[in-house]
């Protein structure tokens, strides 16, 4: 019964938070891309179709796989740029000055922001930002490769994990704190204290690690 009451009261809050994160990541719709992805996609398809028309059956199969890989890579680049130029991407870049000292780039900032709704979606948010799928988890090899290519080191990853572990509780927890304490001041104190503590711990880990040569 208590679980049912909790789900009824917190479910709406989590839903609203999820909708806000979705809106920020999906808009604006009229993004100006740095490349003509449609033209590049058509050119890749045409090039491989011509090559396949002149090749043997075995060559056609290999060329078809190469074409699929090339088109997938192009779609990943487009998805990355789409998220980068969304409202959520702009917000992440705006907050980079806060998170850069603890080893996070704008994508890490965005993942942390989304984690305020539910910390469980931090990893899946990174999957979306790196265009490896929103079903990415801690076992995703594609996400691991993307994180390495982005410049994330074991030290910065450790600092980020420490930050996520300590920082602001999820939206549902904040709502419970507000209801149980019946005080906006204590709620604000809980948010501020946990965020500052998380930043300091991550800062010590990241900057301290770089000083001793672990970066």
Coordinates of C-alpha atoms in Angstrom, one line a residue:
X1 CA 0.0 0.0 0.0
X2 CA 2.8 2.4 0.9
X3 CA 4.5 1.6 -2.4
X4 CA 1.3 2.3 -4.3
X5 CA 1.0 5.6 -2.6
X6 CA 4.6 6.5 -3.4
X7 CA 4.2 5.6 -7.1
X8 CA 1.0 7.6 -7.4
X9 CA 2.6 10.7 -5.9
X10 CA 6.1 10.4 -7.5
X11 CA 5.1 9.0 -10.9
X12 CA 3.7 12.3 -12.1
X13 CA 6.7 14.2 -11.0
X14 CA 9.1 11.8 -12.8
X15 CA 6.9 11.9 -15.9
X16 CA 7.0 15.7 -16.0
X17 CA 10.8 15.7 -15.5
X18 CA 11.2 13.2 -18.3
X19 CA 9.0 15.3 -20.6
X20 CA 11.1 18.4 -19.9
X21 CA 14.4 16.5 -20.7
X22 CA 12.8 15.2 -23.9
X23 CA 11.7 18.6 -24.9
X24 CA 15.1 20.1 -24.3
X25 CA 16.8 17.4 -26.4
X26 CA 14.2 17.4 -29.2
X27 CA 13.9 21.1 -29.9
X28 CA 14.5 23.3 -31.8
X29 CA 13.4 21.4 -34.8
X30 CA 15.0 23.7 -37.5
X31 CA 18.6 22.8 -36.8
X32 CA 21.2 24.1 -39.3
X33 CA 23.7 21.4 -39.8
X34 CA 27.3 21.9 -40.7
X35 CA 27.1 19.3 -43.4
X36 CA 24.5 18.3 -46.0
X37 CA 23.9 14.8 -44.6
X38 CA 21.1 14.1 -47.1
X39 CA 23.3 14.8 -50.1
X40 CA 26.2 12.8 -48.6
X41 CA 23.9 9.9 -47.9
X42 CA 22.7 9.9 -51.5
X43 CA 26.2 10.1 -52.8
X44 CA 27.3 7.2 -50.7
X45 CA 24.4 5.1 -51.8
X46 CA 25.0 6.0 -55.5
X47 CA 28.7 5.2 -55.3
X48 CA 28.2 1.8 -53.8
X49 CA 25.3 0.9 -56.1
X50 CA 27.5 1.6 -59.1
X51 CA 30.3 -0.5 -57.7
X52 CA 27.9 -3.3 -56.8
X53 CA 26.5 -3.3 -60.4
X54 CA 30.0 -4.0 -61.8
X55 CA 31.1 -6.6 -59.1
X56 CA 30.6 -10.2 -58.6
X57 CA 28.1 -11.7 -56.1
X58 CA 30.7 -12.1 -53.4
X59 CA 31.9 -8.5 -54.0
X60 CA 28.4 -7.2 -53.9
X61 CA 27.8 -8.7 -50.4
X62 CA 31.0 -7.1 -49.1
X63 CA 30.1 -3.7 -50.7
X64 CA 26.6 -3.9 -49.2
X65 CA 28.1 -4.3 -45.8
X66 CA 30.5 -1.4 -46.4
X67 CA 27.6 0.8 -47.6
X68 CA 25.6 0.0 -44.4
X69 CA 28.5 0.8 -42.2
X70 CA 29.2 4.1 -44.0
X71 CA 25.5 5.2 -43.9
X72 CA 25.4 4.2 -40.2
X73 CA 28.5 6.3 -39.4
X74 CA 26.9 9.3 -41.3
X75 CA 23.7 8.9 -39.3
X76 CA 25.6 8.8 -36.0
X77 CA 27.4 12.1 -36.9
X78 CA 24.0 13.7 -37.8
X79 CA 22.5 12.5 -34.5
X80 CA 25.4 13.8 -32.5
X81 CA 25.2 17.2 -34.1
X82 CA 21.4 17.2 -33.7
X83 CA 21.7 16.7 -29.9
X84 CA 24.7 19.2 -29.7
X85 CA 22.5 21.9 -31.2
X86 CA 19.4 21.2 -29.2
X87 CA 18.4 23.2 -26.1
X88 CA 19.9 20.5 -23.9
X89 CA 23.2 20.7 -25.8
X90 CA 23.3 24.5 -25.4
X91 CA 22.5 24.1 -21.7
X92 CA 25.3 21.5 -21.3
X93 CA 27.8 23.8 -23.0
X94 CA 26.7 26.7 -20.8
X95 CA 27.5 24.6 -17.7
X96 CA 30.8 23.4 -19.0
X97 CA 32.7 26.0 -17.0
X98 CA 31.3 24.4 -13.8
X99 CA 32.0 20.7 -14.8
X100 CA 35.2 21.1 -16.7
X101 CA 37.3 21.3 -13.5
X102 CA 36.0 17.8 -12.5
X103 CA 36.8 16.3 -15.9
X104 CA 33.4 16.5 -17.7
X105 CA 32.7 17.9 -21.1
X106 CA 29.3 19.3 -22.2
X107 CA 28.0 15.8 -22.8
X108 CA 28.8 14.8 -19.3
X109 CA 27.1 18.0 -18.1
X110 CA 23.9 17.0 -20.0
X111 CA 24.0 13.5 -18.6
X112 CA 24.3 14.9 -15.1
X113 CA 21.3 17.2 -15.7
X114 CA 19.2 14.4 -17.0
X115 CA 20.2 12.3 -14.0
X116 CA 18.3 14.8 -11.8
X117 CA 15.1 13.2 -13.1
X118 CA 16.4 9.7 -12.3
X119 CA 20.1 8.7 -11.8
X120 CA 19.4 5.5 -13.6
X121 CA 19.2 7.3 -17.0
X122 CA 22.7 8.9 -16.8
X123 CA 24.3 6.1 -18.8
X124 CA 21.4 5.9 -21.3
X125 CA 21.7 9.7 -21.8
X126 CA 25.4 9.3 -22.7
X127 CA 24.3 6.6 -25.2
X128 CA 22.0 9.1 -26.9
X129 CA 24.6 11.9 -26.8
X130 CA 27.2 9.6 -28.4
X131 CA 24.6 8.2 -30.9
X132 CA 25.0 4.6 -29.8
X133 CA 21.4 4.2 -28.7
X134 CA 19.2 5.1 -25.7
X135 CA 19.3 1.5 -24.6
X136 CA 23.1 1.7 -23.8
X137 CA 24.1 0.4 -20.4
X138 CA 27.3 -0.2 -18.5
X139 CA 28.0 -3.3 -20.7
X140 CA 27.7 -1.4 -24.0
X141 CA 31.0 -1.8 -25.9
X142 CA 29.9 0.9 -28.4
X143 CA 29.5 3.4 -25.6
X144 CA 32.8 2.4 -24.2
X145 CA 34.5 3.0 -27.5
X146 CA 32.7 6.3 -28.0
X147 CA 33.8 7.5 -24.5
X148 CA 37.4 6.7 -25.2
X149 CA 37.3 8.5 -28.6
X150 CA 35.8 11.6 -26.8
X151 CA 38.9 11.8 -24.6
X152 CA 37.4 10.5 -21.4
X153 CA 40.1 8.9 -19.3
X154 CA 39.7 6.3 -16.5
X155 CA 40.5 9.2 -14.1
X156 CA 37.7 11.5 -15.4
X157 CA 35.3 8.5 -15.5
X158 CA 36.1 7.8 -11.9
X159 CA 35.5 11.4 -11.0
X160 CA 32.2 11.4 -12.8
X161 CA 31.0 8.3 -11.1
X162 CA 31.8 9.8 -7.7
X163 CA 29.9 12.9 -8.7
X164 CA 26.8 11.0 -9.8
X165 CA 26.9 8.9 -6.6
X166 CA 26.9 11.9 -4.3
X167 CA 25.2 14.8 -6.1
X168 CA 21.6 16.0 -5.9
X169 CA 19.1 13.2 -5.2
X170 CA 16.6 12.5 -8.0
X171 CA 13.5 14.6 -8.5
X172 CA 11.2 12.1 -6.6
X173 CA 13.5 12.2 -3.5
X174 CA 13.6 16.0 -3.6
X175 CA 9.8 16.0 -3.6
X176 CA 9.7 13.7 -0.6
X177 CA 12.2 15.9 1.3
X178 CA 10.0 18.9 0.6
X179 CA 6.9 17.1 1.8
X180 CA 8.4 15.5 4.9
X181 CA 10.3 18.6 6.1
X182 CA 7.6 21.0 4.9
X183 CA 10.4 23.5 4.4
X184 CA 11.7 25.0 1.2
X185 CA 14.9 26.1 3.0
X186 CA 15.8 22.5 4.1
X187 CA 15.0 21.3 0.6
X188 CA 17.2 23.9 -1.0
X189 CA 19.9 23.1 1.6
X190 CA 19.8 19.4 0.7
X191 CA 20.2 20.2 -3.0
X192 CA 23.0 22.7 -2.5
X193 CA 24.9 20.7 0.0
X194 CA 24.9 17.4 -2.0
X195 CA 25.8 19.2 -5.2
X196 CA 28.7 21.1 -3.6
X197 CA 30.0 18.0 -1.8
X198 CA 29.8 16.0 -5.1
X199 CA 31.7 18.7 -7.0
X200 CA 34.4 18.9 -4.3
X201 CA 34.9 15.2 -4.2
X202 CA 35.1 14.9 -8.0
X203 CA 37.4 17.9 -8.1
X204 CA 39.8 16.3 -5.6
X205 CA 39.8 13.0 -7.5
X206 CA 40.3 14.5 -10.9
X207 CA 42.7 17.3 -10.1
X208 CA 44.6 15.3 -7.5
X209 CA 44.9 12.4 -9.9
X210 CA 46.3 14.7 -12.6
X211 CA 48.9 16.2 -10.1
X212 CA 50.2 12.7 -9.3
X213 CA 50.3 11.8 -13.0
X214 CA 47.2 9.6 -13.3
X215 CA 45.5 11.8 -15.9

